[in-house]
């Protein structure tokens, strides 16, 4: 891994000398892989840098602009139905320095030159699950709802919720396409809260995973993709969401009968605390591109 601290000692020098340098970022938030991928590029001519003598200066300049370019994409991440990371910082519920610390843990590839030697670029790859863990502050998970009248339920290896189409918005006469976030809530059709972030074990990497619909239509005995099997096993409970809820349509509503299959046994409730939940969403919302200068 290319270490981000290699050129920090020259930050103030390069930021002043190369003030007119053209540096930009292009990337995407990929919810199905739970990664943020980005490429930061420098126009060498705009910085007055000539190769090979100016290679060190170019690399330093790329590094010194990393945080200012990558932070906007992180701050815009939807935490839950009502807040982005930026919203939490503005309310004093999270600290910008914590976001910067997360950004500095990104994996990177050493800067490379374009074939015509006009640009220098560096690629970054950040785990969204690592961002999620920064918001888990509890030590013990909250208890999951139980029922006095449990139903007979098989022992499942995970939970797959299909929510790839527009769904009715609870309490309204309109529909919306469900979108991903770090901590979606799951409600039953009687609006009992079935799953939320405090029910997750503190050591779990993420509350849910996301995948495209075709993940359950693979040509193998289980019909599941390898990624889905890794997340929920080969015998997951498969259910359809029948509604969305929240200011942003991140929270799902499932039928009460399906919820009963989850909460009726200790084994199935444990699937929630372990985060063995995958939500299948429309391809159009699983990837969000960004760019900037």
CSV table of N, CA, C and O in Angstrom, one decimal, residues 20 185 217:
chain,number,residue,atom,x,y,z
A,20,UNK,N,-1.5,27.4,-9.0
A,20,UNK,CA,-2.3,27.4,-10.2
A,20,UNK,C,-2.4,26.0,-10.8
A,20,UNK,O,-3.0,25.9,-11.9
A,185,UNK,N,-33.2,1.3,8.7
A,185,UNK,CA,-34.0,0.6,9.7
A,185,UNK,C,-35.0,-0.3,8.9
A,185,UNK,O,-35.3,0.0,7.7
A,217,UNK,N,-30.2,-14.7,-9.1
A,217,UNK,CA,-30.6,-15.4,-10.3
A,217,UNK,C,-29.3,-16.0,-11.0
A,217,UNK,O,-29.2,-15.9,-12.2
